[in-house]
Every structure is written in C-alpha cells, then in structure tokens.
mmCIF file of C-alpha atoms in Angstrom:
data_model
loop_
_atom_site.group_PDB
_atom_site.id
_atom_site.type_symbol
_atom_site.label_atom_id
_atom_site.label_comp_id
_atom_site.label_asym_id
_atom_site.label_seq_id
_atom_site.Cartn_x
_atom_site.Cartn_y
_atom_site.Cartn_z
ATOM 1 C CA MET N 1 0.000 0.000 0.000
ATOM 2 C CA ASP N 2 1.370 3.419 -0.993
ATOM 3 C CA PHE N 3 0.872 5.244 2.308
ATOM 4 C CA ILE N 4 2.972 8.231 1.205
ATOM 5 C CA SER N 5 0.568 9.100 -1.603
ATOM 6 C CA LEU N 6 -2.414 8.274 0.603
ATOM 7 C CA GLU N 7 -1.192 10.623 3.331
ATOM 8 C CA LYS N 8 -0.972 13.491 0.853
ATOM 9 C CA ASP N 9 -4.552 12.860 -0.281
ATOM 10 C CA ALA N 10 -5.830 12.568 3.286
ATOM 11 C CA ILE N 11 -4.249 15.874 4.286
ATOM 12 C CA GLY N 12 -6.067 17.568 1.402
ATOM 13 C CA TRP N 13 -9.399 16.032 2.439
ATOM 14 C CA ARG N 14 -8.844 17.010 6.056
ATOM 15 C CA ARG N 15 -8.108 20.643 5.208
ATOM 16 C CA HIS N 16 -11.186 20.936 3.001
ATOM 17 C CA ILE N 17 -13.408 19.488 5.719
ATOM 18 C CA HIS N 18 -11.792 21.727 8.324
ATOM 19 C CA GLN N 19 -12.536 24.821 6.281
ATOM 20 C CA HIS N 20 -16.181 23.841 5.841
ATOM 21 C CA PRO N 21 -17.417 22.742 9.296
ATOM 22 C CA GLU N 22 -21.088 22.035 9.931
ATOM 23 C CA LEU N 23 -23.095 21.389 13.086
ATOM 24 C CA GLY N 24 -24.810 18.135 13.993
ATOM 25 C CA PHE N 25 -27.477 16.976 11.526
ATOM 26 C CA LYS N 26 -26.669 19.994 9.356
ATOM 27 C CA GLU N 27 -23.634 18.376 7.710
ATOM 28 C CA PHE N 28 -25.144 18.580 4.224
ATOM 29 C CA GLU N 29 -22.043 19.742 2.339
ATOM 30 C CA THR N 30 -19.803 17.449 4.378
ATOM 31 C CA THR N 31 -22.057 14.518 3.501
ATOM 32 C CA LYS N 32 -21.925 15.438 -0.172
ATOM 33 C CA TYR N 33 -18.148 15.778 -0.086
ATOM 34 C CA ILE N 34 -17.638 12.400 1.595
ATOM 35 C CA ARG N 35 -19.947 10.617 -0.822
ATOM 36 C CA GLU N 36 -18.203 12.174 -3.818
ATOM 37 C CA ARG N 37 -14.826 10.977 -2.544
ATOM 38 C CA LEU N 38 -16.111 7.443 -1.937
ATOM 39 C CA GLU N 39 -17.600 7.329 -5.432
ATOM 40 C CA GLU N 40 -14.241 8.485 -6.830
ATOM 41 C CA PHE N 41 -12.628 5.521 -5.079
ATOM 42 C CA GLY N 42 -15.075 3.212 -6.866
ATOM 43 C CA ILE N 43 -17.302 2.484 -3.873
ATOM 44 C CA ALA N 44 -20.880 2.090 -5.043
ATOM 45 C CA ASP N 45 -22.801 0.244 -2.314
ATOM 46 C CA PHE N 46 -24.351 2.934 -0.087
ATOM 47 C CA ILE N 47 -26.695 2.320 2.834
ATOM 48 C CA PRO N 48 -29.570 4.847 2.937
ATOM 49 C CA LEU N 49 -29.468 7.204 5.916
ATOM 50 C CA LYS N 50 -31.537 10.217 6.868
ATOM 51 C CA GLU N 51 -30.502 13.663 5.670
ATOM 52 C CA THR N 52 -26.831 13.663 6.747
ATOM 53 C CA GLY N 53 -24.060 11.147 7.234
ATOM 54 C CA VAL N 54 -22.757 8.468 4.895
ATOM 55 C CA ALA N 55 -22.659 4.694 5.226
ATOM 56 C CA ALA N 56 -21.147 2.466 2.557
ATOM 57 C CA VAL N 57 -19.865 -1.057 2.080
ATOM 58 C CA ILE N 58 -16.640 -2.321 0.538
ATOM 59 C CA HIS N 59 -16.947 -5.890 -0.708
ATOM 60 C CA GLY N 60 -13.929 -8.168 -0.743
ATOM 61 C CA ALA N 61 -13.166 -10.643 -3.492
ATOM 62 C CA SER N 62 -14.788 -13.530 -1.626
ATOM 63 C CA ALA N 63 -17.263 -14.217 1.152
ATOM 64 C CA GLY N 64 -16.257 -13.712 4.745
ATOM 65 C CA PRO N 65 -17.044 -11.790 7.913
ATOM 66 C CA CYS N 66 -18.076 -8.140 8.097
ATOM 67 C CA ILE N 67 -16.320 -5.476 10.140
ATOM 68 C CA ALA N 68 -17.107 -1.775 10.554
ATOM 69 C CA PHE N 69 -15.265 1.485 11.102
ATOM 70 C CA ARG N 70 -16.818 4.728 12.323
ATOM 71 C CA ALA N 71 -15.842 8.407 12.172
ATOM 72 C CA ASP N 72 -17.865 11.395 13.390
ATOM 73 C CA ILE N 73 -18.227 14.332 10.997
ATOM 74 C CA ASP N 74 -19.894 17.216 12.892
ATOM 75 C CA ALA N 75 -18.302 20.381 14.271
ATOM 76 C CA LEU N 76 -18.865 22.646 17.282
ATOM 77 C CA PRO N 77 -20.641 26.011 17.653
ATOM 78 C CA THR N 78 -17.534 28.031 18.493
ATOM 79 C CA ALA N 79 -15.327 30.517 16.677
ATOM 80 C CA GLU N 80 -11.880 29.290 15.665
ATOM 81 C CA ASP N 81 -8.604 30.711 16.956
ATOM 82 C CA SER N 82 -6.225 27.920 15.957
ATOM 83 C CA GLY N 83 -3.725 29.750 13.783
ATOM 84 C CA TYR N 84 -4.211 27.367 10.856
ATOM 85 C CA PRO N 85 -3.440 28.971 7.457
ATOM 86 C CA TRP N 86 -6.685 27.249 6.317
ATOM 87 C CA PRO N 87 -9.188 28.156 9.083
ATOM 88 C CA SER N 88 -12.943 27.637 9.194
ATOM 89 C CA LEU N 89 -14.835 29.635 6.586
ATOM 90 C CA ASN N 90 -18.086 29.204 8.500
ATOM 91 C CA PRO N 91 -18.254 31.948 11.174
ATOM 92 C CA GLY N 92 -18.998 30.652 14.660
ATOM 93 C CA VAL N 93 -18.458 26.995 13.721
ATOM 94 C CA CYS N 94 -15.219 25.012 13.756
ATOM 95 C CA HIS N 95 -13.746 21.547 14.147
ATOM 96 C CA ALA N 96 -12.540 22.055 17.720
ATOM 97 C CA CYS N 97 -12.756 18.347 18.527
ATOM 98 C CA GLY N 98 -10.824 16.858 15.623
ATOM 99 C CA HIS N 99 -13.706 15.354 13.694
ATOM 100 C CA ASP N 100 -12.120 16.662 10.498
ATOM 101 C CA VAL N 101 -9.153 14.395 11.262
ATOM 102 C CA HIS N 102 -11.408 11.431 12.101
ATOM 103 C CA THR N 103 -13.195 11.849 8.774
ATOM 104 C CA ALA N 104 -9.925 12.108 6.844
ATOM 105 C CA VAL N 105 -8.683 8.923 8.524
ATOM 106 C CA LEU N 106 -11.785 7.000 7.481
ATOM 107 C CA LEU N 107 -11.641 8.395 3.955
ATOM 108 C CA GLY N 108 -8.019 7.305 3.707
ATOM 109 C CA LEU N 109 -8.903 3.867 5.035
ATOM 110 C CA SER N 110 -11.775 3.662 2.546
ATOM 111 C CA LYS N 111 -9.503 4.389 -0.399
ATOM 112 C CA ALA N 112 -6.868 1.924 0.787
ATOM 113 C CA LEU N 113 -9.308 -0.932 1.375
ATOM 114 C CA GLN N 114 -11.131 -0.321 -1.889
ATOM 115 C CA GLN N 115 -7.813 -0.518 -3.747
ATOM 116 C CA GLU N 116 -6.915 -3.729 -1.921
ATOM 117 C CA ARG N 117 -10.381 -5.312 -1.949
ATOM 118 C CA THR N 118 -9.246 -8.273 -4.085
ATOM 119 C CA LYS N 119 -7.076 -9.326 -1.147
ATOM 120 C CA LEU N 120 -9.999 -9.298 1.287
ATOM 121 C CA ALA N 121 -12.453 -12.038 2.199
ATOM 122 C CA GLY N 122 -15.548 -10.376 3.604
ATOM 123 C CA SER N 123 -16.887 -6.841 3.740
ATOM 124 C CA VAL N 124 -16.213 -3.532 5.451
ATOM 125 C CA LYS N 125 -18.903 -1.092 6.525
ATOM 126 C CA LEU N 126 -17.835 2.554 6.559
ATOM 127 C CA ILE N 127 -19.832 4.788 8.909
ATOM 128 C CA PHE N 128 -19.455 8.575 8.657
ATOM 129 C CA GLN N 129 -21.690 9.568 11.556
ATOM 130 C CA PRO N 130 -23.456 12.903 12.049
ATOM 131 C CA GLY N 131 -24.403 14.494 15.352
ATOM 132 C CA GLU N 132 -21.852 13.066 17.791
ATOM 133 C CA GLU N 133 -21.442 16.344 19.642
ATOM 134 C CA ILE N 134 -25.152 16.416 20.445
ATOM 135 C CA MET N 135 -25.110 12.720 21.378
ATOM 136 C CA CYS N 136 -27.818 11.751 18.896
ATOM 137 C CA GLY N 137 -25.918 10.557 15.839
ATOM 138 C CA ALA N 138 -25.055 6.982 16.801
ATOM 139 C CA GLU N 139 -28.650 6.228 17.745
ATOM 140 C CA SER N 140 -29.810 7.585 14.387
ATOM 141 C CA ILE N 141 -27.264 5.455 12.532
ATOM 142 C CA ILE N 142 -28.198 2.316 14.424
ATOM 143 C CA ARG N 143 -31.905 2.871 13.776
ATOM 144 C CA SER N 144 -31.174 3.138 10.064
ATOM 145 C CA GLY N 145 -30.089 -0.499 10.068
ATOM 146 C CA VAL N 146 -26.398 -0.008 9.330
ATOM 147 C CA LEU N 147 -25.443 -2.700 11.846
ATOM 148 C CA GLU N 148 -27.700 -5.273 10.183
ATOM 149 C CA ASP N 149 -27.614 -7.529 7.117
ATOM 150 C CA PRO N 150 -24.872 -8.446 7.730
ATOM 151 C CA ILE N 151 -24.104 -7.765 11.379
ATOM 152 C CA PRO N 152 -20.478 -6.641 11.748
ATOM 153 C CA GLU N 153 -18.346 -8.905 13.908
ATOM 154 C CA ALA N 154 -16.460 -5.880 15.193
ATOM 155 C CA ILE N 155 -16.486 -2.087 15.000
ATOM 156 C CA VAL N 156 -13.515 0.239 15.527
ATOM 157 C CA GLY N 157 -13.384 3.971 16.183
ATOM 158 C CA LEU N 158 -10.802 6.513 17.290
ATOM 159 C CA HIS N 159 -10.520 10.006 18.731
ATOM 160 C CA ILE N 160 -7.654 12.482 18.674
ATOM 161 C CA TRP N 161 -5.891 13.067 21.977
ATOM 162 C CA PRO N 162 -3.681 16.106 22.713
ATOM 163 C CA GLN N 163 -2.151 14.307 25.723
ATOM 164 C CA THR N 164 -0.506 11.661 23.511
ATOM 165 C CA PRO N 165 2.451 12.377 21.186
ATOM 166 C CA CYS N 166 1.718 12.727 17.494
ATOM 167 C CA GLY N 167 2.408 9.491 15.661
ATOM 168 C CA ASP N 168 1.495 7.378 18.698
ATOM 169 C CA VAL N 169 -1.779 5.700 19.623
ATOM 170 C CA ALA N 170 -3.065 4.988 23.129
ATOM 171 C CA PHE N 171 -5.309 2.299 24.560
ATOM 172 C CA CYS N 172 -7.372 1.870 27.702
ATOM 173 C CA HIS N 173 -8.505 -1.452 29.130
ATOM 174 C CA GLY N 174 -11.771 -1.333 31.031
ATOM 175 C CA PRO N 175 -13.909 1.832 31.186
ATOM 176 C CA MET N 176 -12.372 4.452 28.891
ATOM 177 C CA MET N 177 -14.962 7.238 28.808
ATOM 178 C CA ALA N 178 -17.866 8.087 31.069
ATOM 179 C CA SER N 179 -21.580 7.757 30.620
ATOM 180 C CA SER N 180 -23.515 10.974 30.025
ATOM 181 C CA ASP N 181 -26.963 11.800 31.348
ATOM 182 C CA SER N 182 -28.570 15.237 31.282
ATOM 183 C CA PHE N 183 -31.204 16.038 33.874
ATOM 184 C CA THR N 184 -33.585 18.796 34.906
ATOM 185 C CA ILE N 185 -34.599 19.441 38.515
ATOM 186 C CA THR N 186 -37.721 21.529 38.883
ATOM 187 C CA VAL N 187 -38.184 23.042 42.339
ATOM 188 C CA THR N 188 -41.577 24.461 43.287
ATOM 189 C CA GLY N 189 -42.329 26.661 46.234
ATOM 190 C CA LYS N 190 -44.799 29.460 46.965
ATOM 191 C CA GLN N 191 -44.421 32.854 45.336
ATOM 192 C CA GLY N 192 -44.930 35.978 47.397
ATOM 193 C CA HIS N 193 -43.572 39.334 48.478
ATOM 194 C CA GLY N 194 -39.835 39.437 49.020
ATOM 195 C CA ALA N 195 -40.369 41.460 52.208
ATOM 196 C CA HIS N 196 -42.385 38.657 53.819
ATOM 197 C CA PRO N 197 -40.431 35.400 53.353
ATOM 198 C CA GLU N 198 -42.210 33.809 56.300
ATOM 199 C CA VAL N 199 -45.417 33.428 54.279
ATOM 200 C CA CYS N 200 -43.616 32.191 51.146
ATOM 201 C CA VAL N 201 -41.634 29.117 50.148
ATOM 202 C CA ASP N 202 -38.504 30.326 48.333
ATOM 203 C CA ALA N 203 -37.788 28.044 45.378
ATOM 204 C CA LEU N 204 -34.407 29.676 44.725
ATOM 205 C CA TYR N 205 -33.304 29.079 48.292
ATOM 206 C CA ILE N 206 -34.358 25.439 48.007
ATOM 207 C CA ALA N 207 -32.524 25.124 44.685
ATOM 208 C CA ALA N 208 -29.354 26.404 46.354
ATOM 209 C CA GLN N 209 -29.703 23.757 49.064
ATOM 210 C CA VAL N 210 -30.287 21.066 46.452
ATOM 211 C CA LEU N 211 -27.193 22.160 44.512
ATOM 212 C CA ILE N 212 -25.047 21.745 47.628
ATOM 213 C CA ALA N 213 -26.728 18.522 48.729
ATOM 214 C CA VAL N 214 -26.308 16.629 45.459
ATOM 215 C CA GLN N 215 -22.538 17.157 45.617
ATOM 216 C CA GLY N 216 -22.615 14.831 48.604
ATOM 217 C CA ILE N 217 -23.581 11.936 46.321
ATOM 218 C CA VAL N 218 -20.115 11.708 44.789
ATOM 219 C CA ALA N 219 -18.364 12.901 47.958
ATOM 220 C CA ARG N 220 -20.109 10.571 50.415
ATOM 221 C CA GLU N 221 -22.142 7.893 48.627
ATOM 222 C CA VAL N 222 -19.785 6.728 45.869
ATOM 223 C CA SER N 223 -16.405 5.090 46.391
ATOM 224 C CA PRO N 224 -13.438 7.448 45.872
ATOM 225 C CA THR N 225 -12.003 4.838 43.491
ATOM 226 C CA ASP N 226 -15.106 4.967 41.280
ATOM 227 C CA PRO N 227 -14.849 8.149 39.133
ATOM 228 C CA SER N 228 -18.144 10.060 38.986
ATOM 229 C CA VAL N 229 -19.294 13.641 38.407
ATOM 230 C CA VAL N 230 -22.523 15.493 39.145
ATOM 231 C CA THR N 231 -22.614 19.055 37.820
ATOM 232 C CA ILE N 232 -25.424 21.601 37.981
ATOM 233 C CA GLY N 233 -24.775 23.893 35.044
ATOM 234 C CA THR N 234 -27.721 26.315 35.196
ATOM 235 C CA ILE N 235 -30.278 27.609 37.671
ATOM 236 C CA VAL N 236 -33.139 29.744 36.364
ATOM 237 C CA GLY N 237 -35.798 31.205 38.594
ATOM 238 C CA GLY N 238 -37.401 34.321 39.966
ATOM 239 C CA LEU N 239 -39.267 37.214 38.403
ATOM 240 C CA ALA N 240 -38.042 40.344 40.209
ATOM 241 C CA PRO N 241 -35.766 41.354 43.097
ATOM 242 C CA ASN N 242 -38.744 41.872 45.429
ATOM 243 C CA ILE N 243 -40.609 38.662 44.584
ATOM 244 C CA THR N 244 -39.853 35.359 46.295
ATOM 245 C CA ALA N 245 -39.474 32.781 43.530
ATOM 246 C CA GLY N 246 -42.222 30.206 43.203
ATOM 247 C CA GLU N 247 -40.216 28.011 40.842
ATOM 248 C CA ALA N 248 -36.587 27.327 40.003
ATOM 249 C CA VAL N 249 -35.307 25.082 37.237
ATOM 250 C CA MET N 250 -31.876 23.491 37.478
ATOM 251 C CA LYS N 251 -30.109 21.668 34.651
ATOM 252 C CA GLY N 252 -27.057 19.488 34.910
ATOM 253 C CA THR N 253 -25.076 16.482 33.800
ATOM 254 C CA MET N 254 -23.865 13.307 35.498
ATOM 255 C CA ARG N 255 -20.940 11.149 34.389
ATOM 256 C CA CYS N 256 -20.074 7.632 35.564
ATOM 257 C CA MET N 257 -17.718 4.816 34.623
ATOM 258 C CA THR N 258 -19.970 1.869 35.453
ATOM 259 C CA LEU N 259 -23.605 1.067 34.789
ATOM 260 C CA GLU N 260 -24.115 0.196 38.462
ATOM 261 C CA THR N 261 -22.917 3.598 39.674
ATOM 262 C CA ARG N 262 -24.879 5.311 36.952
ATOM 263 C CA SER N 263 -28.093 3.667 38.172
ATOM 264 C CA TYR N 264 -27.276 4.468 41.807
ATOM 265 C CA ILE N 265 -26.583 8.158 41.187
ATOM 266 C CA LYS N 266 -29.809 8.558 39.224
ATOM 267 C CA GLU N 267 -31.768 7.228 42.206
ATOM 268 C CA ALA N 268 -29.757 9.355 44.631
ATOM 269 C CA LEU N 269 -30.392 12.533 42.626
ATOM 270 C CA GLU N 270 -34.137 11.970 42.792
ATOM 271 C CA ARG N 271 -34.036 11.081 46.486
ATOM 272 C CA ILE N 272 -31.900 14.004 47.603
ATOM 273 C CA ALA N 273 -33.636 16.636 45.442
ATOM 274 C CA ARG N 274 -37.076 15.508 46.604
ATOM 275 C CA GLN N 275 -36.221 15.194 50.298
ATOM 276 C CA THR N 276 -34.239 18.430 50.428
ATOM 277 C CA ALA N 277 -37.171 20.301 48.926
ATOM 278 C CA ILE N 278 -39.620 18.699 51.368
ATOM 279 C CA ALA N 279 -37.366 19.677 54.284
ATOM 280 C CA HIS N 280 -37.848 23.305 53.247
ATOM 281 C CA LYS N 281 -41.605 23.012 52.598
ATOM 282 C CA GLY N 282 -41.279 22.769 48.833
ATOM 283 C CA ASN N 283 -41.268 20.077 46.171
ATOM 284 C CA ALA N 284 -38.783 18.910 43.555
ATOM 285 C CA THR N 285 -38.942 16.579 40.567
ATOM 286 C CA VAL N 286 -36.060 15.163 38.546
ATOM 287 C CA LYS N 287 -36.417 14.370 34.849
ATOM 288 C CA PHE N 288 -33.706 12.769 32.719
ATOM 289 C CA ALA N 289 -33.404 13.734 29.051
ATOM 290 C CA GLY N 290 -33.795 10.462 27.180
ATOM 291 C CA PRO N 291 -31.877 7.253 27.809
ATOM 292 C CA GLY N 292 -28.479 8.963 27.880
ATOM 293 C CA ILE N 293 -25.155 7.529 26.766
ATOM 294 C CA PRO N 294 -23.492 4.567 28.511
ATOM 295 C CA PRO N 295 -19.743 4.493 29.268
ATOM 296 C CA VAL N 296 -17.274 3.497 26.565
ATOM 297 C CA ILE N 297 -15.930 0.047 27.436
ATOM 298 C CA SER N 298 -14.153 -1.730 24.598
ATOM 299 C CA ASP N 299 -14.457 -5.452 24.030
ATOM 300 C CA GLU N 300 -11.171 -6.875 25.321
ATOM 301 C CA LYS N 301 -10.670 -9.272 22.413
ATOM 302 C CA VAL N 302 -11.214 -6.621 19.745
ATOM 303 C CA LEU N 303 -9.155 -4.068 21.661
ATOM 304 C CA ARG N 304 -6.260 -6.485 21.831
ATOM 305 C CA GLU N 305 -6.535 -7.094 18.075
ATOM 306 C CA VAL N 306 -6.349 -3.347 17.440
ATOM 307 C CA GLU N 307 -3.310 -3.107 19.738
ATOM 308 C CA ILE N 308 -1.581 -5.861 17.778
ATOM 309 C CA ALA N 309 -2.446 -4.097 14.510
ATOM 310 C CA ALA N 310 -1.002 -0.866 15.908
ATOM 311 C CA GLN N 311 2.207 -2.627 16.918
ATOM 312 C CA GLN N 312 2.524 -4.089 13.419
ATOM 313 C CA ALA N 313 1.728 -0.809 11.684
ATOM 314 C CA LEU N 314 3.601 1.684 13.852
ATOM 315 C CA GLY N 315 6.024 -0.300 15.998
ATOM 316 C CA GLU N 316 6.108 -1.005 19.738
ATOM 317 C CA ASP N 317 7.616 2.415 20.529
ATOM 318 C CA HIS N 318 4.459 4.145 19.328
ATOM 319 C CA ILE N 319 1.988 2.242 21.515
ATOM 320 C CA ARG N 320 0.924 3.745 24.822
ATOM 321 C CA GLU N 321 -1.479 2.908 27.607
ATOM 322 C CA LEU N 322 -3.763 5.665 28.861
ATOM 323 C CA LYS N 323 -2.991 6.426 32.498
ATOM 324 C CA GLU N 324 -6.592 7.170 33.359
ATOM 325 C CA PRO N 325 -10.033 7.207 31.736
ATOM 326 C CA SER N 326 -11.740 10.399 30.615
ATOM 327 C CA MET N 327 -14.902 11.780 32.187
ATOM 328 C CA GLY N 328 -15.879 12.968 28.713
ATOM 329 C CA SER N 329 -18.473 10.926 26.833
ATOM 330 C CA GLU N 330 -18.790 9.432 23.359
ATOM 331 C CA ASP N 331 -21.853 7.965 21.682
ATOM 332 C CA PHE N 332 -19.602 5.305 20.131
ATOM 333 C CA SER N 333 -20.661 3.436 23.271
ATOM 334 C CA LEU N 334 -24.061 2.809 21.669
ATOM 335 C CA TYR N 335 -22.411 0.717 18.951
ATOM 336 C CA LEU N 336 -20.606 -1.220 21.676
ATOM 337 C CA LYS N 337 -23.970 -2.107 23.210
ATOM 338 C CA LYS N 338 -24.880 -3.835 19.942
ATOM 339 C CA ILE N 339 -21.663 -5.469 18.748
ATOM 340 C CA PRO N 340 -18.095 -6.033 20.012
ATOM 341 C CA GLY N 341 -15.757 -3.157 19.268
ATOM 342 C CA ALA N 342 -12.824 -1.045 20.334
ATOM 343 C CA PHE N 343 -12.096 2.654 20.701
ATOM 344 C CA TYR N 344 -8.617 4.162 20.938
ATOM 345 C CA ARG N 345 -6.803 7.502 21.046
ATOM 346 C CA LEU N 346 -4.841 9.049 18.183
ATOM 347 C CA GLY N 347 -1.972 11.170 19.464
ATOM 348 C CA THR N 348 -1.683 14.756 18.225
ATOM 349 C CA ALA N 349 0.860 16.473 20.529
ATOM 350 C CA LEU N 350 4.121 17.885 19.170
ATOM 351 C CA LYS N 351 6.891 18.705 21.661
ATOM 352 C CA ASP N 352 7.805 22.006 19.998
ATOM 353 C CA ASN N 353 4.228 23.209 19.430
ATOM 354 C CA ALA N 354 2.291 24.256 22.538
ATOM 355 C CA ALA N 355 -0.869 24.715 20.455
ATOM 356 C CA THR N 356 -1.042 20.947 19.889
ATOM 357 C CA HIS N 357 -1.463 20.457 23.649
ATOM 358 C CA LYS N 358 -4.667 22.496 23.824
ATOM 359 C CA SER N 359 -7.787 20.895 25.229
ATOM 360 C CA LEU N 360 -10.481 19.351 23.092
ATOM 361 C CA HIS N 361 -13.297 21.847 22.388
ATOM 362 C CA SER N 362 -10.847 24.725 22.724
ATOM 363 C CA PRO N 363 -11.010 27.298 19.901
ATOM 364 C CA GLN N 364 -7.188 27.139 19.922
ATOM 365 C CA LEU N 365 -7.051 23.367 19.328
ATOM 366 C CA PHE N 366 -4.332 22.618 16.768
ATOM 367 C CA VAL N 367 -4.062 19.134 15.279
ATOM 368 C CA PRO N 368 -1.050 18.482 13.032
ATOM 369 C CA ASP N 369 -1.626 16.801 9.689
ATOM 370 C CA GLU N 370 1.001 14.204 10.602
ATOM 371 C CA ALA N 371 -1.450 12.509 12.973
ATOM 372 C CA ILE N 372 -3.714 11.335 10.160
ATOM 373 C CA ILE N 373 -1.561 8.618 8.624
ATOM 374 C CA ALA N 374 -1.053 6.821 11.943
ATOM 375 C CA GLY N 375 -4.800 6.427 12.296
ATOM 376 C CA ILE N 376 -5.130 5.107 8.748
ATOM 377 C CA ARG N 377 -2.293 2.613 9.135
ATOM 378 C CA VAL N 378 -3.672 1.107 12.357
ATOM 379 C CA MET N 379 -7.176 0.642 10.991
ATOM 380 C CA TYR N 380 -5.877 -0.690 7.683
ATOM 381 C CA GLN N 381 -3.747 -3.269 9.470
ATOM 382 C CA PHE N 382 -6.685 -4.330 11.635
ATOM 383 C CA ALA N 383 -8.831 -4.839 8.527
ATOM 384 C CA VAL N 384 -6.114 -6.839 6.769
ATOM 385 C CA ASN N 385 -5.580 -9.003 9.843
ATOM 386 C CA ARG N 386 -9.312 -9.713 10.075
ATOM 387 C CA LEU N 387 -10.177 -10.090 6.403
ATOM 388 C CA GLY N 388 -6.909 -10.773 4.629
ATOM 389 C CA LYS N 389 -6.845 -13.874 2.436
ATOM 390 C CA GLY N 390 -3.322 -14.720 3.480
#
C-alpha cells in the first residue's frame, strides 16, 4: 500500500473538511463531499441514511465476515482561533474536537481498502456519523439499520488526543470514557412578596440547598475509586428582586464509569432533590433527558486485536497505555452495546508546538496533519488481519 501518496490525499481532504465545518445533523455539504470521494474511489454500495451522514460497504473478493469502522463528521458552535493557514470559513463553527481528522482517517482507510479489496475475504462497513457532539448521531445510525444484514463482527473507532504524542496511539482497558446523562430538577415553592419570606416558600433558596446537597452523592455515597461527576450547570428562577421565587429550574449532567454507579446516582439525585425540597416546605422533581449515553468500554478481544495491529503498523515504541479514563463521553458506546468493538486515542501532541497540547473543544485546538496517517495505518492493518486472504 502506498501510504505516502495516501497521506498526501488525506491531508487535502482534512483541510477541506476543516474549512467547511457544519453542526450536527446539518452536515449537508460534508455529507456530499464524503460521498463524492467514496464514489471516486469506486465504492458504489451505499446504505440509505436520513438527511446527513454516509454509510457504505466495501466488498472483498470472496465471502467472509463483516467489520465496521466509524468516524464522526460534525463540528462545534464556536469561533476558531487555531492559527491554521486554512481556518474555518463558517463563522462561529469550527472543528474544535478533531472530527475533520477522524473523517480524513476514514476516507483514507476507505480508499486503501477499496484498492486492496481483491485481497480481502468479507466486507467492510464505513460509517461517517453525524451528530456526535449532540449525542444523537449513533442512535440515528443504528436505527437506520447499518449494523444489520450483515451484522459486523467488530467495529472500531478513534478520537484524537492532545495528551498523547503525534504518531502514537493509546489504549485503555476497562472503562475508557464516562456515561452521560442530562437532567432537569424543577423546584416548586410558593411565590410571594420578598419582604415577607415567612409566608412564602422560596424556590431559589431550596434550589441552592439542592445544589449543595447533590454534591454529597459523589463525595459521600460513591467510592473514591469509582470516578463520577454530578454538575449543575444552570439555575433559572425568579421574576423580580422583590418577589420570592415560586419556581426554580436546574439543569445538569452526570458522568459515571460503570452502569451500576450510573443507576445508583440517578436514584440518589431523585431522592436528595425531593427530600431536600420537602425539608424546606417545597417540592422537587427530577427528569432525565432520554436514555443517555453509557460508558465506553471496549471489548477486550477486539481491543487487543487493534493493539496488535497498531504494533505491526507503527512499531512497539508508538503504543501507549492511557494512564486514566476520561470523564468525557462518546456515543460510540451505543455501537458497543450492539456489537463487540474497540475505541482508541490518536496522538496529536508535538513537543515544539504548545498549540497541539490544547484541550479538546478549545477554539485554539491545533491538530497536526502528521497525525492522520497513523490512524489510517492502524485501521488498515486491523482490517487486513481480520479479512486478509493470506
């Protein structure tokens, strides 16, 4: 495989996608661009999706198992300040989470596997997923039937990581990323004159007590060795400075590494919010927004296969183990609920470039082009190991 030529192509695709970022489920031009590239490669078997995203199949020369690869394609609603000579041309939107790189990796893999398809026994499903940042894209893809007829034996995904050197890849055994559940706590009291609190029930005061009380869940009800987060991000309530609030609405997020802790914290949130409100003569209800996203926990067998592929493709010196999981979330976990799979980190940090160490979702995030080829090589090797005819 001519990886030198492929890297040059992938860099061009990445820069085009970076300059034309689009938000979740609005990736119309990105979808068009991806499909055009796949058609140029000679890929013709497309799986119908909704308005955005692309799913296609590469067929090997003979029958065999099916595997899948996934990349997310959406951007974030933030202005760019990266210093790239080819910045976002869409004001207020940019690829501050590296999805342009993920897409370029999967495009490069697509071209490589299509060129080498006569050496493959089986098929490869390519999933260019919309809406990851809003945690809705994977569910949409799965509902479209992409994981059916045939069912992939394994699925692999990656994400850039500014804490890992460029050219290296990193793996995590066990929980890698946290679950994500958004919730709303509605506190009700009794509205009245601010000068006479004794005849009112102050919903804002109760909300403040609830905010403090729920922090005790992680601090006192969950083991210190079990990473968890409960954050209240907004509190809205009150009508005027001299009116005691009759209602306050709190919104937050919870993150957990295990399904057991996730279930426990949900129950604890409802218990503490309700009882705290009752203690102050008010009421509180907790509502979770949908089913949420489970933690990312790779299948050990598939993860080990990807590690071996990485060792073969990049060499032992470029393989790292993540020191700790991330409390961030990824809807790749929804694929892992359906089929075995693995998720790994693609290093992007350069020693002499401080910008490459910026946090994900930062407007200053800088991802070097050199990271792309490492991602392609690892996934290509995994596919060859799984489907190669020998």
